[in-house]
Every structure is written in C-alpha cells, then in structure tokens.
Amino acid sequence: MNDRGPALGQTFSVPAHVPDHLVTTFDVYNPTDDAERFHEAFVDFQAATPHPFVWSPHHGGHWLAVRGPDVHALYADHERFSSRYFFMPAAPGQVLLGALTLDPPEHAPFRAFLNAGMTPKIIGGRSDFVRSLAAELATTLRPQRRCEYIDQVGDVLPLSVFLDLVELPLGDREQLAKWVDAGTRHPDADERVAALGSLAAYLQPHLDARKGKGGEDLLSRTINATIADRPIDAAEALGAAIHLLLAGLDTVSSLLTFVMMFLARHPDHRRALVEKPDLIPAASLELIRRFPIVTMTRQARMDIDMGGGAVIRKGEMLAIASQFFNLDPTIYERPLDVSWDRPVHKILTFGAGPHRCPGALLGRNELVIGLQEWLRRIPDFGVEDGASVTVCGGTVSKITRLPLVW
C-alpha cells in the first residue's frame, strides 16, 4: 500500500498495483448529501471519467465500474465475482443472506421459494390492501395541508404491505425499519452487522413457530423450503429471512421518496398524471428508471485484468451502482430528463439476471397504486419552502426527510 492523494487535498492508502490515473475520491455511497443532486452526481462523474474502472479509497478501498454496459454485465458475472458480501467494506461477521449473497448454482434453490411466494397472482391479491391503505393515508392527511412524507406515508405504505405479506405484526414496523436502515446505510460496517444480528434475533422465534406448519406466507415458505432435495437448515432459513426484510422493508420506501420529491418539484409532470391518470402505470417505469437507488457489491474470485491498467486482485471489492446503468446517456438519451413517452427497456433499479429482485412486481404495484390514490386526493403539492432535503447513501440510498405542503 502507498500513501497518495496530496494533489486532491488529502492523503489515503492505495494498493501498489493501482495506477495513479485510476484513483478517484468519488464516494459511490455518498456522492452528495443534497437529495436533489444525488443522481446528477453520478451522471457528472461518469461524464468526467474516461476510465471504465476506477479505484476509490472510501469504505475500505474498492473498485468502481463506471460504464452502464459493464455494470449490467457484472450483475450476472458470478464466475469471476462473488456476491458473498452485500456492502463495503467486506465484513467477515456478515451472515449469509440467502439468495442475496449466494452465487449460482447454489443460488437457484433459494430463489425458487421466493419466486413461488411472489407470483403475479399473489401480488395481485394484495392490490386491494395496498389501495385501501394508500387511500386511507392520503384521505387522513389531506385536511392537514402538510405532512412529513417519509414518516407518514413513504415508510408506512410499503412497510405495512410487506409485513402483511409475511404475516408479521404491523406494530413492529418502526423498530424493524430502524434495524433495516442501519443494515443498509450505517457508515460503520460493525454497526451494519449488529443490525443484521438484531433482525436475526427478532426473526428466529417467528421462523421456529412456523416450521412444519405449512403456511403460505413468505416466512413459512422460507423455513419449510427444500434446498437441493433436503430441508433447508436453520442458518440458511434465517439468512434468507433477513434478506426478505432488507429488501421488503426498504427499497420501495426509498424509491417513493425520490419520486414524490420529483413530482413536488415538477408541477407540469405532476399535472399530466393528474389529468390523465391512465398514464400512471406506464409512467411508473420511467420513474423507476430515473431514480435508481441501489449499489451492489462483488468480491473478485481471482485476479482479473479489466483493461486500461485496472487489475482487480482476488479478494478486492467492486461496487456496481444501478445509477451508472439507468442514467448512462449511451443507454438512455438525456437520462436525467423524465419523459412519460420514453420507451423503457432494461433497467437496474431492481437488479438483473439471477439477482433480479423477486419483489420487483410488488414494488411497481405499490408505486402505481400509491400515486393513483395520492394524486386523486392531493393533486397539487410542493416541498416546504426553505426545507433542506438530504439523502443518506449506502446499499440503498434514501432521502432522510421530505416535508410536503399543499
């Protein structure tokens, strides 16, 4: 390791095999704390960086894939890169998290029971619950003429829907949300591991109570799953259940916050949806494209020459940010613009390949219904004057506070 970086106003350690021209100070988890510039920061960095792979000293030191096509390809490149660790720096104390941290072929049976519990029929069967709750939240808030969207809607809607899906007490929502928040965004890796431990301690008795009972909810499917012609063991089931909570209690909530901030700041786009609500289902794809929030990580299984001087050594970490794909101008022209007419094809907001999120359909369903019911009752709204809207980055980036008025 060599100390480098005085030209950038700081000194940090860089592995000797990393050439100077590939060293950056870009922080992929926290490129800015300004929520309204968060995605723009990725676009600006990509445009200013001539190298497809760079090395950053943040979060223990890691490589970063900058070009959209590379990011997409790396999602499925399990032969050279492992999904074992889902945040940086790699934490040996992190438990295996089912399909999230397994690679093919071991990954497949863990996806099978998740897919079986998230079919279009099952998700469609939850639509009435989603609509009823979304309508109730907007109806209750409307006469108040203001709300803190995240605390009063953005967390409440998707977290309640998911807890209903896995048949966990709705009264546990706030505590679970705190653990999931720490597990995905706490800057200290040890605190992330501790949060996963808290989720494990919470889930274990629920899994024990459902073992052998034949329930159809996702936790019952998890504890009673068959893995390669054998019963799933306790540690595997617990890790898979933690993965469920991390995905189900955070991703959609984070997406909703960015979407609502955009609609609050862009009245013309908002009015188009209010005047033609039939646009909302198709518009949801453009919003999902425009506001990617997930940065996954991979660990090199071997020494890999990526070209241009980038040689990733075995054991080194690589960050693959969905923002660099969805917002790559070679993939989507004028990527920061939102157009309700844009054809949306491949996106990475919910992952891709074997690691595509099995809850993607549920997430889109919640976004569509949430917007329909909100805009029907509160068509004109904005961000409170003078409010500072900040973002906290991590595996899943999320706005921390969004005060809305109408």
Short mmCIF file of C-alpha atoms in Angstrom, two decimals:
data_model
loop_
_atom_site.label_atom_id
_atom_site.label_comp_id
_atom_site.label_asym_id
_atom_site.label_seq_id
_atom_site.Cartn_x
_atom_site.Cartn_y
_atom_site.Cartn_z
CA MET A 1 0.00 0.00 0.00
CA ASN A 2 1.21 3.50 -0.79
CA ASP A 3 0.05 6.83 0.63
CA ARG A 4 -1.17 9.03 -2.21
CA GLY A 5 -3.53 11.85 -2.84
CA PRO A 6 -1.92 15.20 -1.97
CA ALA A 7 -2.95 16.62 -5.36
CA LEU A 8 -6.52 16.06 -4.27
CA GLY A 9 -6.00 17.74 -0.92
CA GLN A 10 -5.85 14.58 1.15
CA THR A 11 -3.72 11.51 1.78
CA PHE A 12 -5.02 7.96 1.66
CA SER A 13 -3.71 4.44 1.13
CA VAL A 14 -3.81 2.94 -2.34
CA PRO A 15 -2.69 -0.60 -3.25
CA ALA A 16 0.62 -0.61 -5.11
CA HIS A 17 -0.89 -2.28 -8.20
CA VAL A 18 -3.41 0.55 -8.73
CA PRO A 19 -2.06 3.18 -11.15
CA ASP A 20 -2.40 6.83 -10.20
CA HIS A 21 -4.64 7.68 -13.14
CA LEU A 22 -7.32 5.29 -11.88
CA VAL A 23 -7.55 6.71 -8.36
CA THR A 24 -10.65 8.78 -7.59
CA THR A 25 -12.15 10.33 -4.46
CA PHE A 26 -15.73 9.71 -5.64
CA ASP A 27 -17.82 8.17 -2.85
CA VAL A 28 -20.33 5.86 -4.52
CA TYR A 29 -22.43 5.60 -1.35
CA ASN A 30 -22.43 9.34 -0.63
CA PRO A 31 -21.54 11.42 -3.70
CA THR A 32 -23.52 14.33 -2.19
CA ASP A 33 -25.87 14.89 0.72
CA ASP A 34 -28.16 17.02 -1.45
CA ALA A 35 -31.03 14.73 -2.47
CA GLU A 36 -31.88 16.86 -5.49
CA ARG A 37 -28.36 16.45 -6.89
CA PHE A 38 -27.85 12.84 -5.88
CA HIS A 39 -28.47 11.24 -9.28
CA GLU A 40 -26.92 14.15 -11.13
CA ALA A 41 -23.67 13.48 -9.25
CA PHE A 42 -23.41 10.03 -10.86
CA VAL A 43 -24.08 11.45 -14.32
CA ASP A 44 -21.47 14.18 -13.82
CA PHE A 45 -18.86 11.74 -12.56
CA GLN A 46 -19.49 9.30 -15.41
CA ALA A 47 -19.17 12.09 -17.97
CA ALA A 48 -15.92 13.35 -16.44
CA THR A 49 -14.27 9.94 -16.09
CA PRO A 50 -12.57 8.46 -19.17
CA HIS A 51 -11.87 5.14 -17.45
CA PRO A 52 -14.41 2.31 -17.22
CA PHE A 53 -12.97 1.09 -13.90
CA VAL A 54 -11.51 3.29 -11.16
CA TRP A 55 -10.34 2.77 -7.60
CA SER A 56 -11.81 4.66 -4.63
CA PRO A 57 -10.32 4.79 -1.10
CA HIS A 58 -13.75 5.01 0.55
CA HIS A 59 -15.32 2.17 2.53
CA GLY A 60 -12.15 0.16 2.92
CA GLY A 61 -10.99 0.77 -0.64
CA HIS A 62 -12.70 -0.70 -3.67
CA TRP A 63 -13.02 -0.71 -7.44
CA LEU A 64 -15.91 1.03 -9.16
CA ALA A 65 -17.48 0.16 -12.52
CA VAL A 66 -18.38 3.43 -14.24
CA ARG A 67 -19.91 2.42 -17.61
CA GLY A 68 -23.51 1.25 -17.84
CA PRO A 69 -22.92 -1.84 -20.02
CA ASP A 70 -20.18 -3.04 -17.65
CA VAL A 71 -22.44 -2.56 -14.62
CA HIS A 72 -25.20 -4.60 -16.26
CA ALA A 73 -22.83 -7.39 -17.27
CA LEU A 74 -21.27 -7.58 -13.80
CA TYR A 75 -24.62 -8.30 -12.18
CA ALA A 76 -24.51 -11.75 -13.79
CA ASP A 77 -20.74 -12.33 -13.81
CA HIS A 78 -20.71 -14.86 -10.98
CA GLU A 79 -17.80 -16.84 -12.42
CA ARG A 80 -15.32 -14.02 -11.76
CA PHE A 81 -17.11 -12.12 -8.98
CA SER A 82 -18.91 -13.34 -5.87
CA SER A 83 -21.97 -11.83 -4.18
CA ARG A 84 -20.82 -13.03 -0.74
CA TYR A 85 -20.70 -9.53 0.79
CA PHE A 86 -23.50 -7.10 0.09
CA PHE A 87 -21.86 -3.95 1.47
CA MET A 88 -18.40 -2.40 1.74
CA PRO A 89 -16.04 -2.92 3.36
CA ALA A 90 -16.44 -6.68 3.40
CA ALA A 91 -17.38 -7.70 6.92
CA PRO A 92 -16.43 -11.26 7.92
CA GLY A 93 -19.17 -11.17 10.53
CA GLN A 94 -21.90 -10.69 7.93
CA VAL A 95 -24.16 -13.73 7.80
CA LEU A 96 -25.12 -15.33 4.51
CA LEU A 97 -28.36 -13.74 3.34
CA GLY A 98 -29.94 -16.44 1.22
CA ALA A 99 -30.17 -15.65 -2.50
CA LEU A 100 -28.73 -12.17 -1.97
CA THR A 101 -25.25 -13.42 -1.02
CA LEU A 102 -25.12 -16.74 -2.86
CA ASP A 103 -23.88 -17.38 -6.38
CA PRO A 104 -25.20 -19.80 -8.99
CA PRO A 105 -25.75 -22.72 -8.86
CA GLU A 106 -26.19 -22.62 -5.04
CA HIS A 107 -28.30 -19.50 -5.52
CA ALA A 108 -31.12 -21.12 -7.55
CA PRO A 109 -32.99 -23.12 -4.90
CA PHE A 110 -33.07 -20.09 -2.61
CA ARG A 111 -34.70 -18.07 -5.38
CA ALA A 112 -37.23 -20.81 -6.08
CA PHE A 113 -39.23 -20.43 -2.86
CA LEU A 114 -39.02 -16.63 -3.05
CA ASN A 115 -40.38 -16.67 -6.59
CA ALA A 116 -43.16 -19.04 -5.53
CA GLY A 117 -44.24 -16.60 -2.85
CA MET A 118 -44.13 -13.52 -5.11
CA THR A 119 -46.11 -14.65 -8.17
CA PRO A 120 -48.29 -12.16 -10.09
CA LYS A 121 -51.35 -13.87 -8.64
CA ILE A 122 -50.14 -13.44 -5.05
CA ILE A 123 -49.06 -9.83 -5.66
CA GLY A 124 -52.32 -9.06 -7.43
CA GLY A 125 -54.19 -10.46 -4.46
CA ARG A 126 -52.62 -7.77 -2.28
CA SER A 127 -53.72 -4.89 -4.53
CA ASP A 128 -56.93 -4.19 -2.63
CA PHE A 129 -54.99 -3.92 0.62
CA VAL A 130 -52.44 -1.59 -0.99
CA ARG A 131 -55.19 0.61 -2.46
CA SER A 132 -57.19 0.74 0.75
CA LEU A 133 -54.17 1.76 2.82
CA ALA A 134 -52.92 4.30 0.25
CA ALA A 135 -56.37 5.90 0.08
CA GLU A 136 -56.68 6.00 3.86
CA LEU A 137 -53.29 7.68 4.28
CA ALA A 138 -53.99 10.38 1.69
CA THR A 139 -57.54 10.98 2.93
CA THR A 140 -56.35 11.41 6.52
CA LEU A 141 -53.56 13.81 5.54
CA ARG A 142 -55.45 15.95 3.05
CA PRO A 143 -57.11 18.35 5.54
CA GLN A 144 -53.84 18.83 7.39
CA ARG A 145 -52.36 20.61 4.34
CA ARG A 146 -48.87 19.26 5.11
CA CYS A 147 -47.02 16.11 6.07
CA GLU A 148 -43.58 14.67 6.58
CA TYR A 149 -43.95 12.27 3.68
CA ILE A 150 -41.43 9.64 4.73
CA ASP A 151 -42.69 9.15 8.28
CA GLN A 152 -46.37 9.46 7.41
CA VAL A 153 -46.59 7.74 4.03
CA GLY A 154 -43.32 6.71 2.40
CA ASP A 155 -42.41 4.23 5.12
CA VAL A 156 -45.92 3.37 6.24
CA LEU A 157 -47.33 2.14 2.93
CA PRO A 158 -44.65 -0.31 1.66
CA LEU A 159 -43.63 -1.48 5.12
CA SER A 160 -47.23 -2.24 6.11
CA VAL A 161 -47.86 -4.05 2.83
CA PHE A 162 -44.75 -6.18 3.25
CA LEU A 163 -45.45 -7.03 6.90
CA ASP A 164 -48.92 -8.12 5.83
CA LEU A 165 -47.36 -10.30 3.13
CA VAL A 166 -45.08 -12.08 5.60
CA GLU A 167 -47.67 -12.02 8.40
CA LEU A 168 -45.61 -10.10 10.95
CA PRO A 169 -47.16 -7.63 13.42
CA LEU A 170 -47.71 -4.16 11.96
CA GLY A 171 -46.84 -2.76 15.40
CA ASP A 172 -43.24 -3.88 14.85
CA ARG A 173 -42.87 -1.69 11.75
CA GLU A 174 -40.91 1.20 13.25
CA GLN A 175 -38.39 -0.96 15.09
CA LEU A 176 -37.82 -3.17 12.08
CA ALA A 177 -37.39 -0.09 9.89
CA LYS A 178 -34.63 1.19 12.21
CA TRP A 179 -32.72 -2.09 12.02
CA VAL A 180 -33.08 -2.28 8.25
CA ASP A 181 -31.96 1.35 7.93
CA ALA A 182 -28.81 0.59 9.93
CA GLY A 183 -28.20 -2.61 7.98
CA THR A 184 -28.24 -0.84 4.62
CA ARG A 185 -26.93 2.65 5.36
CA HIS A 186 -24.92 2.84 8.59
CA PRO A 187 -21.38 4.04 7.74
CA ASP A 188 -19.79 1.63 10.22
CA ALA A 189 -19.60 -1.96 8.95
CA ASP A 190 -19.71 -3.34 12.50
CA GLU A 191 -22.96 -1.48 13.12
CA ARG A 192 -24.39 -2.95 9.94
CA VAL A 193 -23.50 -6.44 11.12
CA ALA A 194 -25.04 -5.68 14.53
CA ALA A 195 -28.27 -4.55 12.85
CA LEU A 196 -28.41 -7.82 10.93
CA GLY A 197 -27.96 -9.59 14.25
CA SER A 198 -30.93 -7.71 15.70
CA LEU A 199 -33.05 -8.74 12.73
CA ALA A 200 -31.93 -12.32 13.24
CA ALA A 201 -32.90 -12.30 16.92
CA TYR A 202 -36.30 -10.87 16.01
CA LEU A 203 -36.98 -13.35 13.21
CA GLN A 204 -35.84 -16.57 14.85
CA PRO A 205 -38.91 -17.17 17.07
CA HIS A 206 -41.23 -16.35 14.17
CA LEU A 207 -39.46 -18.91 12.00
CA ASP A 208 -39.50 -21.51 14.78
CA ALA A 209 -43.24 -21.04 15.24
CA ARG A 210 -43.89 -21.66 11.51
CA LYS A 211 -41.64 -24.65 11.00
CA GLY A 212 -43.63 -27.65 9.80
CA LYS A 213 -46.92 -25.73 9.80
CA GLY A 214 -47.34 -25.49 6.01
CA GLY A 215 -48.22 -21.79 5.86
CA GLU A 216 -48.27 -19.96 2.53
CA ASP A 217 -46.69 -16.68 3.67
CA LEU A 218 -43.08 -15.97 2.67
CA LEU A 219 -41.58 -16.72 6.09
CA SER A 220 -43.38 -20.07 6.21
CA ARG A 221 -42.16 -20.86 2.70
CA THR A 222 -38.64 -19.97 3.84
CA ILE A 223 -38.46 -22.12 6.98
CA ASN A 224 -40.10 -25.06 5.22
CA ALA A 225 -38.20 -24.82 1.94
CA THR A 226 -36.38 -27.68 0.25
CA ILE A 227 -32.82 -26.98 -0.86
CA ALA A 228 -31.28 -29.47 -3.29
CA ASP A 229 -33.61 -32.29 -2.15
CA ARG A 230 -33.04 -31.65 1.55
CA PRO A 231 -34.78 -29.48 4.13
CA ILE A 232 -33.35 -26.00 4.50
CA ASP A 233 -31.23 -25.75 7.64
CA ALA A 234 -31.83 -23.20 10.39
CA ALA A 235 -28.96 -20.87 9.48
CA GLU A 236 -29.93 -20.85 5.80
CA ALA A 237 -33.55 -20.08 6.62
CA LEU A 238 -32.58 -17.29 8.98
CA GLY A 239 -30.27 -15.67 6.43
CA ALA A 240 -32.93 -15.89 3.72
CA ALA A 241 -35.49 -14.33 6.07
CA ILE A 242 -33.15 -11.41 6.86
CA HIS A 243 -32.74 -10.87 3.12
CA LEU A 244 -36.52 -10.73 2.79
CA LEU A 245 -36.81 -7.99 5.39
CA LEU A 246 -33.91 -5.96 3.99
CA ALA A 247 -35.49 -5.96 0.54
CA GLY A 248 -39.13 -5.70 1.52
CA LEU A 249 -38.83 -3.00 4.16
CA ASP A 250 -36.54 -0.53 2.43
CA THR A 251 -36.23 -0.47 -1.36
CA VAL A 252 -39.75 0.65 -2.28
CA SER A 253 -39.83 3.19 0.54
CA SER A 254 -36.61 4.74 -0.77
CA LEU A 255 -37.91 4.82 -4.34
CA LEU A 256 -41.15 6.51 -3.26
CA THR A 257 -39.28 9.34 -1.55
CA PHE A 258 -37.36 10.28 -4.70
CA VAL A 259 -40.48 10.02 -6.88
CA MET A 260 -42.51 12.27 -4.60
CA MET A 261 -39.71 14.83 -4.38
CA PHE A 262 -39.59 14.94 -8.18
CA LEU A 263 -43.36 15.36 -8.55
CA ALA A 264 -43.35 18.05 -5.88
CA ARG A 265 -40.67 19.99 -7.78
CA HIS A 266 -42.10 19.44 -11.30
CA PRO A 267 -45.73 20.57 -11.49
CA ASP A 268 -46.05 20.04 -15.25
CA HIS A 269 -45.15 16.36 -14.95
CA ARG A 270 -47.45 16.03 -11.96
CA ARG A 271 -50.40 17.71 -13.68
CA ALA A 272 -50.04 15.39 -16.67
CA LEU A 273 -50.60 12.41 -14.35
CA VAL A 274 -53.46 14.14 -12.56
CA GLU A 275 -55.23 14.97 -15.82
CA LYS A 276 -54.57 11.57 -17.38
CA PRO A 277 -54.31 9.01 -14.56
CA ASP A 278 -54.21 6.24 -17.15
CA LEU A 279 -50.63 7.37 -17.79
CA ILE A 280 -49.51 6.33 -14.31
CA PRO A 281 -48.79 2.61 -14.94
CA ALA A 282 -46.51 3.37 -17.91
CA ALA A 283 -45.09 6.47 -16.19
CA SER A 284 -44.07 4.31 -13.24
CA LEU A 285 -41.47 2.57 -15.42
CA GLU A 286 -39.90 5.89 -16.35
CA LEU A 287 -39.83 6.92 -12.69
CA ILE A 288 -38.27 3.60 -11.70
CA ARG A 289 -35.65 4.13 -14.41
CA ARG A 290 -34.95 7.72 -13.42
CA PHE A 291 -34.46 7.08 -9.71
CA PRO A 292 -32.20 4.04 -9.22
CA ILE A 293 -31.13 3.75 -5.60
CA VAL A 294 -29.18 0.51 -5.18
CA THR A 295 -25.41 -0.04 -5.18
CA MET A 296 -24.48 -3.70 -5.01
CA THR A 297 -21.01 -5.07 -4.36
CA ARG A 298 -19.00 -8.00 -5.62
CA GLN A 299 -15.75 -9.62 -4.47
CA ALA A 300 -13.20 -10.80 -7.01
CA ARG A 301 -12.76 -14.59 -7.03
CA MET A 302 -9.41 -14.30 -8.84
CA ASP A 303 -7.02 -11.72 -10.26
CA ILE A 304 -8.83 -10.07 -13.19
CA ASP A 305 -7.37 -7.72 -15.79
CA MET A 306 -10.21 -5.37 -16.75
CA GLY A 307 -8.05 -3.41 -19.19
CA GLY A 308 -6.72 0.13 -19.11
CA GLY A 309 -4.46 -0.66 -16.17
CA ALA A 310 -7.29 -1.87 -13.93
CA VAL A 311 -6.20 -5.18 -12.43
CA ILE A 312 -8.60 -6.32 -9.72
CA ARG A 313 -6.85 -8.64 -7.28
CA LYS A 314 -8.52 -11.67 -5.76
CA GLY A 315 -10.48 -10.63 -2.67
CA GLU A 316 -10.84 -6.97 -3.65
CA MET A 317 -14.27 -5.39 -3.68
CA LEU A 318 -16.08 -3.92 -6.66
CA ALA A 319 -19.08 -1.57 -6.48
CA ILE A 320 -21.74 -1.81 -9.19
CA ALA A 321 -24.13 1.12 -8.91
CA SER A 322 -27.50 0.92 -10.68
CA GLN A 323 -27.26 4.68 -11.26
CA PHE A 324 -24.44 4.20 -13.75
CA PHE A 325 -26.64 2.00 -15.92
CA ASN A 326 -30.04 3.66 -15.74
CA LEU A 327 -28.52 7.12 -16.21
CA ASP A 328 -25.90 6.27 -18.84
CA PRO A 329 -26.56 8.57 -21.83
CA THR A 330 -25.43 5.83 -24.23
CA ILE A 331 -28.36 3.74 -22.98
CA TYR A 332 -30.98 6.44 -22.37
CA GLU A 333 -30.71 9.76 -24.16
CA ARG A 334 -30.92 12.78 -21.81
CA PRO A 335 -31.08 10.39 -18.86
CA LEU A 336 -31.87 13.00 -16.20
CA ASP A 337 -34.97 14.15 -18.09
CA VAL A 338 -38.29 12.49 -17.25
CA SER A 339 -40.50 11.78 -20.25
CA TRP A 340 -43.81 9.97 -19.96
CA ASP A 341 -43.36 8.93 -23.62
CA ARG A 342 -39.93 7.33 -23.18
CA PRO A 343 -39.74 3.62 -24.05
CA VAL A 344 -38.13 1.93 -21.04
CA HIS A 345 -36.36 -1.34 -21.70
CA LYS A 346 -33.59 -2.69 -19.46
CA ILE A 347 -33.18 -1.04 -16.06
CA LEU A 348 -31.26 -1.98 -12.93
CA THR A 349 -33.37 -0.38 -10.22
CA PHE A 350 -34.48 -3.85 -9.08
CA GLY A 351 -31.36 -5.69 -10.22
CA ALA A 352 -30.88 -8.02 -13.18
CA GLY A 353 -30.17 -11.61 -14.11
CA PRO A 354 -30.14 -14.20 -11.33
CA HIS A 355 -30.13 -11.39 -8.75
CA ARG A 356 -33.16 -9.52 -10.04
CA CYS A 357 -35.35 -8.68 -7.04
CA PRO A 358 -38.28 -11.12 -6.81
CA GLY A 359 -40.34 -8.30 -5.32
CA ALA A 360 -39.98 -6.00 -8.36
CA LEU A 361 -43.60 -6.53 -9.37
CA LEU A 362 -44.80 -5.73 -5.85
CA GLY A 363 -42.67 -2.58 -5.79
CA ARG A 364 -44.06 -1.30 -9.06
CA ASN A 365 -47.60 -2.16 -7.93
CA GLU A 366 -47.15 -0.12 -4.75
CA LEU A 367 -45.74 2.83 -6.70
CA VAL A 368 -48.61 2.82 -9.20
CA ILE A 369 -51.37 2.48 -6.63
CA GLY A 370 -49.71 4.89 -4.22
CA LEU A 371 -49.54 7.58 -6.91
CA GLN A 372 -53.09 6.95 -8.11
CA GLU A 373 -54.60 7.34 -4.67
CA TRP A 374 -52.41 10.28 -3.62
CA LEU A 375 -52.90 12.33 -6.80
CA ARG A 376 -56.64 11.70 -6.73
CA ARG A 377 -56.84 13.36 -3.30
CA ILE A 378 -53.84 15.70 -3.24
CA PRO A 379 -53.16 16.77 -6.83
CA ASP A 380 -51.15 19.93 -6.08
CA PHE A 381 -48.28 19.81 -3.60
CA GLY A 382 -44.74 21.03 -3.19
CA VAL A 383 -41.73 20.82 -0.92
CA GLU A 384 -41.99 23.13 2.07
CA ASP A 385 -40.27 26.47 1.43
CA GLY A 386 -36.74 26.55 2.77
CA ALA A 387 -36.62 22.83 3.51
CA SER A 388 -33.25 21.15 3.16
CA VAL A 389 -33.80 17.76 1.53
CA THR A 390 -30.85 15.49 2.26
CA VAL A 391 -30.02 11.94 1.27
CA CYS A 392 -28.25 9.16 3.15
CA GLY A 393 -26.38 6.76 0.90
CA GLY A 394 -25.47 3.12 1.26
CA THR A 395 -26.50 -0.16 -0.29
CA VAL A 396 -29.89 1.52 -0.73
CA SER A 397 -29.89 5.33 -0.77
CA LYS A 398 -32.80 7.18 0.82
CA ILE A 399 -33.99 10.70 1.41
CA THR A 400 -33.95 11.39 5.14
CA ARG A 401 -36.79 13.93 5.37
CA LEU A 402 -39.35 15.21 2.85
CA PRO A 403 -41.77 17.86 4.18
CA LEU A 404 -44.62 18.42 1.71
CA VAL A 405 -47.29 21.14 1.74
CA TRP A 406 -50.46 21.74 -0.31
#
